[in-house]
Coordinates of C-alpha atoms and ligand atoms in Angstrom, one line a residue:
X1459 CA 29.7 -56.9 -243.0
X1460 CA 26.5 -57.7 -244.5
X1461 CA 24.5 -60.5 -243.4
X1462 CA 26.0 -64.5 -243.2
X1463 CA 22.5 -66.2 -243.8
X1464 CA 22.8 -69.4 -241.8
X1465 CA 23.1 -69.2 -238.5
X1466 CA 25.9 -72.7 -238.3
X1467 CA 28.3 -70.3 -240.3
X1468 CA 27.3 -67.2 -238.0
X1469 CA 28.1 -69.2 -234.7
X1470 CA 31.5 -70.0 -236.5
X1471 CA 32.3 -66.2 -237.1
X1472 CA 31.2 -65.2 -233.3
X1473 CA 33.1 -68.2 -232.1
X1474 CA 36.5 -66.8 -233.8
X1475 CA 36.1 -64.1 -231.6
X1476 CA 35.2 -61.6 -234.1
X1477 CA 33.4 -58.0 -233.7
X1478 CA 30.7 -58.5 -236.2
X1479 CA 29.0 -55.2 -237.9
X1480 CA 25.5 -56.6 -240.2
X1481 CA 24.5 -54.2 -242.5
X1482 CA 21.3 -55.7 -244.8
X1483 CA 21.0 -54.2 -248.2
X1484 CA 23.7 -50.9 -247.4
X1485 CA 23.6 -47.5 -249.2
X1486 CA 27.1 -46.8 -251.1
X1487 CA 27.7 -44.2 -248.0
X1488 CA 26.5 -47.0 -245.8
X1489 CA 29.1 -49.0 -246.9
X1490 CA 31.8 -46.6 -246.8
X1491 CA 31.3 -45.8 -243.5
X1492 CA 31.5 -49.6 -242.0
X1493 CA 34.4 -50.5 -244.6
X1494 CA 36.5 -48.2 -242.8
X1495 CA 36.2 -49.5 -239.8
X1496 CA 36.3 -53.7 -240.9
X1497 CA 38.9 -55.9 -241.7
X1498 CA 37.2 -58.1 -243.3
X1499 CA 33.8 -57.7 -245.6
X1500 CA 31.5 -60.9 -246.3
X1501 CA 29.7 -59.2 -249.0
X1502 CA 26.8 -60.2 -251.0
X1503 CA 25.9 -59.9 -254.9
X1504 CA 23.4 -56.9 -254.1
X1505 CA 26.7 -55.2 -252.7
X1506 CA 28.1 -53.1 -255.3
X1507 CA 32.0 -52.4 -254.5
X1508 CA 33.1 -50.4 -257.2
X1509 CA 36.6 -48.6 -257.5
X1510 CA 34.7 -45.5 -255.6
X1511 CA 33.9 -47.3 -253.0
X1512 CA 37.0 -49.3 -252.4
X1513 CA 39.1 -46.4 -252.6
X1514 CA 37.2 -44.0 -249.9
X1515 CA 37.3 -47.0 -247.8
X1516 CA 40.9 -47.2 -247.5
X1517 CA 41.8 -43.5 -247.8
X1518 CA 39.4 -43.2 -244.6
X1519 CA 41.1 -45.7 -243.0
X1520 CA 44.5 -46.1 -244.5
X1521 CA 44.0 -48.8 -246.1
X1522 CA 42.7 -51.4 -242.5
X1523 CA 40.2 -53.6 -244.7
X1524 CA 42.2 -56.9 -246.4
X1525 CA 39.9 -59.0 -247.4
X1526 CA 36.3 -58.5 -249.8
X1527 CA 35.2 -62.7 -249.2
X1528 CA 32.2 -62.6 -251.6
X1529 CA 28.7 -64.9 -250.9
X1530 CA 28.5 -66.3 -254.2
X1531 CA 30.5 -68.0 -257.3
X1532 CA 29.7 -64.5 -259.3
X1533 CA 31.7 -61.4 -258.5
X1534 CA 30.7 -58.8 -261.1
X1535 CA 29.5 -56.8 -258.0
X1536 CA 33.2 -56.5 -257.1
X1537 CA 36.1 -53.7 -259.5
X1538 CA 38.2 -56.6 -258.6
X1539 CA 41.2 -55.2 -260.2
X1540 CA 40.7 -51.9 -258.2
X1541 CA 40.7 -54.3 -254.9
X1542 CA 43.4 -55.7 -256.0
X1543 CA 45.1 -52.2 -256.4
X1544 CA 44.5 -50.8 -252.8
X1545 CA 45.9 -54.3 -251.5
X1546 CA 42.3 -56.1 -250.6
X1547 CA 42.6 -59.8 -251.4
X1548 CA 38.8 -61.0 -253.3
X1549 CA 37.1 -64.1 -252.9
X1550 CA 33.8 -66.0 -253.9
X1551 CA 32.4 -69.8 -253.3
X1552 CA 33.5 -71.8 -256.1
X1553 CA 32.0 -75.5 -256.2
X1554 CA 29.9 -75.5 -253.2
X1555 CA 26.7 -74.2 -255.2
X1556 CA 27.1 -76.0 -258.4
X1557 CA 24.6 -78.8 -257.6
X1558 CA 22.0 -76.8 -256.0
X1559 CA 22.2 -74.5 -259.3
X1560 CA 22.5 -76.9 -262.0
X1561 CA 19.0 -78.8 -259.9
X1562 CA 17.4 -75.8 -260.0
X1563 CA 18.0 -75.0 -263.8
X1564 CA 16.7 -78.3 -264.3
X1565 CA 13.9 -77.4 -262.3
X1566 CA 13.3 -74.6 -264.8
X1567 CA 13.2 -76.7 -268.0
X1568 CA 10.8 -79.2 -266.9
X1569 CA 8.3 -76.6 -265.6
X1570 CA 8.1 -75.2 -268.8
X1571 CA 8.3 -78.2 -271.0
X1572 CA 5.6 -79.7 -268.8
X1573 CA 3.9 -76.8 -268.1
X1574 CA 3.8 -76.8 -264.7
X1575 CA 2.8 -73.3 -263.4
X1576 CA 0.2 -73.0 -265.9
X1577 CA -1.3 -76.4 -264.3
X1578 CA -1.2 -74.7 -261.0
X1579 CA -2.7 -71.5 -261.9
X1580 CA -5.5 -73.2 -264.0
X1581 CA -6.1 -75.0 -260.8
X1582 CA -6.2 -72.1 -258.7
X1583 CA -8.2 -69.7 -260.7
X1584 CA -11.3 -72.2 -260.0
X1585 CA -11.5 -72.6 -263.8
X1586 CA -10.0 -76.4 -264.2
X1587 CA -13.0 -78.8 -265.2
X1588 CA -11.7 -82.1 -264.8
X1589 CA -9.3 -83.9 -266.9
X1590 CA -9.1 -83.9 -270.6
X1591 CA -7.0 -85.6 -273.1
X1592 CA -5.9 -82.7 -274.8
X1593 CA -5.3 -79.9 -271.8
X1594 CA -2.0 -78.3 -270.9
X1595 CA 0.0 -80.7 -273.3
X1596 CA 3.6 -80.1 -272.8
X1597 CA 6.6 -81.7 -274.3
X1598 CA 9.5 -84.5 -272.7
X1599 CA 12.7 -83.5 -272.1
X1600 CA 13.8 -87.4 -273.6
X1601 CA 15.2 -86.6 -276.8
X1602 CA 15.5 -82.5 -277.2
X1603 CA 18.4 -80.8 -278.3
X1604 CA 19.7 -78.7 -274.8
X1605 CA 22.6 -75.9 -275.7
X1606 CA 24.4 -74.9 -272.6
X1607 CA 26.2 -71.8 -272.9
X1608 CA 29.0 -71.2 -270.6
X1609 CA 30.1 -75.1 -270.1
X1610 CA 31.7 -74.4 -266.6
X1611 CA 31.1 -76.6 -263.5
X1612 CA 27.1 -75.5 -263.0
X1613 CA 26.5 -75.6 -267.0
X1614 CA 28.3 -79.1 -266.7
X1615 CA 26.3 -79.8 -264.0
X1616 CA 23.2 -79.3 -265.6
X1617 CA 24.5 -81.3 -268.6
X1618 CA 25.0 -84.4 -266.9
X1619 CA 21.2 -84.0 -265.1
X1620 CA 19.7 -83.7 -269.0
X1621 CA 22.1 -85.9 -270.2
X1622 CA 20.6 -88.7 -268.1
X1623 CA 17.1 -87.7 -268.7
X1624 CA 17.8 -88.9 -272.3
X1625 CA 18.2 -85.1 -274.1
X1626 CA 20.9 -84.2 -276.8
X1627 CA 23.5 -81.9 -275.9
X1628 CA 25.5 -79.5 -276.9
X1629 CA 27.8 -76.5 -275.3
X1630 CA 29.8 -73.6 -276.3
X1631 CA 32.7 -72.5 -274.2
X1632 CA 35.9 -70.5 -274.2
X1633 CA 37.7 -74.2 -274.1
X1634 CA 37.1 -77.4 -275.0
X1635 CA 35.4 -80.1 -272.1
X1636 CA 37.0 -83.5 -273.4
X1637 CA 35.5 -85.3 -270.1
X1638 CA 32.6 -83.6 -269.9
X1639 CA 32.1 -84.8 -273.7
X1640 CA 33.0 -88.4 -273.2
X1641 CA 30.7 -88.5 -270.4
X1642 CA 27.5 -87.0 -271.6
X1643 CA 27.9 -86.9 -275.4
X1644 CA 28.2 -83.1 -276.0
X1645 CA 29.3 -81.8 -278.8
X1646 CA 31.4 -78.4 -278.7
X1647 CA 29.8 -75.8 -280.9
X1648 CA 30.6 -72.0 -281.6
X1649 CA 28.1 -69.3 -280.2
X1650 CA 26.2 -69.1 -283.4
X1651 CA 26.1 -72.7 -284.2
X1652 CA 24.4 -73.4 -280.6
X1653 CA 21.8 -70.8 -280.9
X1654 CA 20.7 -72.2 -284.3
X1655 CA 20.6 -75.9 -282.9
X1656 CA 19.0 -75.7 -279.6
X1657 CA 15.6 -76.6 -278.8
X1658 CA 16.4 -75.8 -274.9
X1659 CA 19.2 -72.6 -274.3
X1660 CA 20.4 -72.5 -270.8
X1661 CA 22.7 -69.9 -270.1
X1662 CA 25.4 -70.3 -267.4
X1663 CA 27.8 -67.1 -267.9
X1664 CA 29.1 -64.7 -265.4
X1665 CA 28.5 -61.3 -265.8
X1666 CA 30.3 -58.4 -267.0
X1667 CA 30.9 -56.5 -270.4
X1668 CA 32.2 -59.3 -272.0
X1669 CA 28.4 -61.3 -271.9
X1670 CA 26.3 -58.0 -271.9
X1671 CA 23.2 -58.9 -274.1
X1672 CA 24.9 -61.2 -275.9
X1673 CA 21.2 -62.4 -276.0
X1674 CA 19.7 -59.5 -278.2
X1675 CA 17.4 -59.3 -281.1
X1676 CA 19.5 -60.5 -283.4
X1677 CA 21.4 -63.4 -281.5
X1678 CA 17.6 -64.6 -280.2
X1679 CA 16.6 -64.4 -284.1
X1680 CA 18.7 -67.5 -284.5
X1681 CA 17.3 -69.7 -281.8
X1682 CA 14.5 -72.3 -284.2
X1683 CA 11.4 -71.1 -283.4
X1684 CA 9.7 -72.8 -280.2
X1685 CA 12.5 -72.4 -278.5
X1686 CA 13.2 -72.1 -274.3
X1687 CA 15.2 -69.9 -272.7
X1688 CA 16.3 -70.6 -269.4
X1689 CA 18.5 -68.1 -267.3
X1690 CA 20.3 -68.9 -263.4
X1691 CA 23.3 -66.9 -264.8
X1692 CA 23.7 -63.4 -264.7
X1693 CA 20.5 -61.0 -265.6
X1694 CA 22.5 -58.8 -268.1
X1695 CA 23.1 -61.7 -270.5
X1696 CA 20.0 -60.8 -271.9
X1697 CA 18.4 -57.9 -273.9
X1698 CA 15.7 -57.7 -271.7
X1699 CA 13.2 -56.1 -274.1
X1700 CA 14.4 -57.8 -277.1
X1701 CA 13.5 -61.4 -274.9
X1702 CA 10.1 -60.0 -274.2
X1703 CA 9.7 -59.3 -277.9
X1704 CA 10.9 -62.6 -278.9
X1705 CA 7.9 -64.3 -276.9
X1706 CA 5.3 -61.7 -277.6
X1707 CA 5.6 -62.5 -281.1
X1708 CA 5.6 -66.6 -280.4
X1709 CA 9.4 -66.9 -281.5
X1710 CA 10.2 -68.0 -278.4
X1711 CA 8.6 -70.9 -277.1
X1712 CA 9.1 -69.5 -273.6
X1713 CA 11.8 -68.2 -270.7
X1714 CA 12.3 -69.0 -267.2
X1715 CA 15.0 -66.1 -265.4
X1716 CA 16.0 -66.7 -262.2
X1717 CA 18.2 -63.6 -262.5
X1718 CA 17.4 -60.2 -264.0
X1719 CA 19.5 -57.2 -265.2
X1720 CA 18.6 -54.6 -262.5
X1721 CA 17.4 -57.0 -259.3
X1722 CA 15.1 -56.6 -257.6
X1723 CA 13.8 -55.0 -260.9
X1724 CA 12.2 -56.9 -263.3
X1725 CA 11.4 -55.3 -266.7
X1726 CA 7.6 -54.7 -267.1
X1727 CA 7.3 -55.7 -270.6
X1728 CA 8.7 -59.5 -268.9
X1729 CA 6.3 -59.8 -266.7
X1730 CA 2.8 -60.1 -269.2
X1731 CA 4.8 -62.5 -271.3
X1732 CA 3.3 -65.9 -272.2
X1733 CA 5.0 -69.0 -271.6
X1734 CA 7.6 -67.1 -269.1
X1735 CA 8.7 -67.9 -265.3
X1736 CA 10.0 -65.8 -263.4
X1737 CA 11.7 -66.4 -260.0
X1738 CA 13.5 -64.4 -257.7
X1739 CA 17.3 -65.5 -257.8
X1740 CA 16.6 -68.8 -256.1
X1741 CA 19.5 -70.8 -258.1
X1742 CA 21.6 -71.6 -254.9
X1743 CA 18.7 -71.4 -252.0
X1744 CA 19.6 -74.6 -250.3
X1745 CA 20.2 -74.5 -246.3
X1746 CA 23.3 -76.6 -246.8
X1747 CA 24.3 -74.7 -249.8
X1748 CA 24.1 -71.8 -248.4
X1749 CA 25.9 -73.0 -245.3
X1750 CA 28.8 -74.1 -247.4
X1751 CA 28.6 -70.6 -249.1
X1752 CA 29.2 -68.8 -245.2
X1753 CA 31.8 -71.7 -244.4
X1754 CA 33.8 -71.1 -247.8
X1755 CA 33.6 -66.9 -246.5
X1756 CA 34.8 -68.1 -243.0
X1757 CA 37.8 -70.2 -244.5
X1758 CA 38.9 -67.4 -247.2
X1759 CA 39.1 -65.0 -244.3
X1760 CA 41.0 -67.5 -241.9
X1761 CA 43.3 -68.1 -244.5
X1762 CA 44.4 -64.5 -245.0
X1763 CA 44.4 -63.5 -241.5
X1764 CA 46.4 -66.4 -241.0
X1765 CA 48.5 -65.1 -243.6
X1766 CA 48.5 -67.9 -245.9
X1767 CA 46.7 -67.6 -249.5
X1768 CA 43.1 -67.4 -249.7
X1769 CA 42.1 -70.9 -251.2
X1770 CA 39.2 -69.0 -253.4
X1771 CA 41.1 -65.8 -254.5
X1772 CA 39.9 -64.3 -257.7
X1773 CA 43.0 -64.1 -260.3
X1774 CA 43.9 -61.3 -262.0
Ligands
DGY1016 C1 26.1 -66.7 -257.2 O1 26.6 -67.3 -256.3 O2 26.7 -66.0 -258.0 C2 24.6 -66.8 -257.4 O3 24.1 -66.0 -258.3 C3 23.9 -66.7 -256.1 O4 24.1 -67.8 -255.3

């Protein structure tokens, strides 16, 4: 219903034979209105289906749409459980983004450890006099002590990158990774524990009220001072003006979010932080990513129309 990015996967849709209806960035009434009338929605993350929605949907229509197939791995966008009330089967796109995320994570950590943006600016502001021994120093990843938090396949992912890069690691999870251990050396910790041994934080946890803020004041209190936080989660992990508070006063080392808590939104008092990158939810921007983001829609829809089950159905 919204837009399929990548025109190999929107070839695929036309090809099926398939009335398609584009809607970029819809109002709630927007959305309504062309839900009635669909089968099928491809939504996107900026697509908020809440219970309201979903229900004036079907009432309009008696119940004609099956099938919410969502364009990512996150669904907090989605009152899945009301879906699943008025009969719509969810998806998302497990897997197919986990190493475009995990690189890009990793893209984040070694900008700030070697202090890459500041290079850049200093370049471009016309104030860079040549090289000295002492400018921009930064620090190697060889050797630092990286906490994922939220060890599932993209934290993983990014543990493995590090791992090879010669840091430490740690992760804290809702169950233990024996492979993932005996492959990279992690060590399991609890919540606290991590935050009190990691030089790097990188958060990889869905969102929803379960992970809302669980970076706050307090929790960031027990990161060791220095410290990096990096973000390609969910924005409303964090405490947005507790982080900015954190790195005012130099407790934090620095930040790099890829993801905020109110998108396209970023909070103000983020944006004159030191030490702090800031991109605009770039985690899974590959072509072929997000090709195999549309194709994994394409297949979740086949599947149901076919009446088979959808191979990436959100569980109850
Ligand atoms: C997701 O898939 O949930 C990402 O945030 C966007 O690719």
């Amino acid at each position: 219903m919204t837009q399929v990015l990548e025109a190999g996967a929107w070839e695929q849709f036309k090809a099926m034979g398939w009335e398609l209806n584009t809607l970029i960035q819809p109002s709630p009434n927007a959305l309504k209105d062309a839900l009635a009338e669909s089968d099928a929605l491809v939504s996107m993350l900026t697509d908020r289906l809440s219970a309201e929605v979903l229900q004036a949907a079907q009432a309009a229509q008696g119940g004609r749409l099956k099938i919410i197939a969502n364009h990512a791995v996150g669904y907090d966008n989605i009152d899945v459980q009301a879906a699943h009330n008025q009969g719509i089967v969810v998806t998302n796109t497990p897997g197919v983004l986990t190493q475009a995320t995990a690189e890009f994570a990793l893209t984040l950590i070694l900008n700030l450890l070697r202090r890459v943006s500041e290079g850049e600016a200093l370049l471009r502001s016309g104030q860079w006099q040549g090289w000295e021994p002492t400018q921009l120093l930064g620090s190697s990843l060889a050797g630092k002590k990286v906490g994922i938090l939220g060890a599932g396949r993209i934290g993983q992912a990014l543990g493995q990158l590090v791992h090879l890069l010669g840091a430490e690691l740690a992760y804290c999870s809702r169950s233990p990774q024996p492979a993932f251990e005996s492959q990279t050396q992690a060590q399991q910790m609890d919540f606290q524990s991590l935050l009190k041994w990691s030089e790097v934080l990188s958060l990889h946890l869905p969102g929803g009220a379960d992970t809302f803020h669980l970076l706050n004041a307090e929790t960031l209190a027990m990161l060791p001072k220095g410290a990096i936080l990096i973000n390609t989660g969910r924005g409303n992990s964090i405490d947005e003006v507790a982080l900015a508070e954190a790195l005012q006063s130099g407790h934090l080392g620095g930040a790099a979010l890829d993801v905020y808590e109110k998108e396209p939104s970023v909070h103000p008092a983020l944006l004159s932080c030191p030490n702090t990158l800031l991109l605009p939810h770039l985690g899974s921007a590959t072509v072929s990513t997000r090709r195999a983001m549309a194709l994994t829609c394409l297949q979740n829809i086949q599947a149901v129309f076919a009446g088979q089950p959808a191979p990436n159905q959100i569980p109850i």
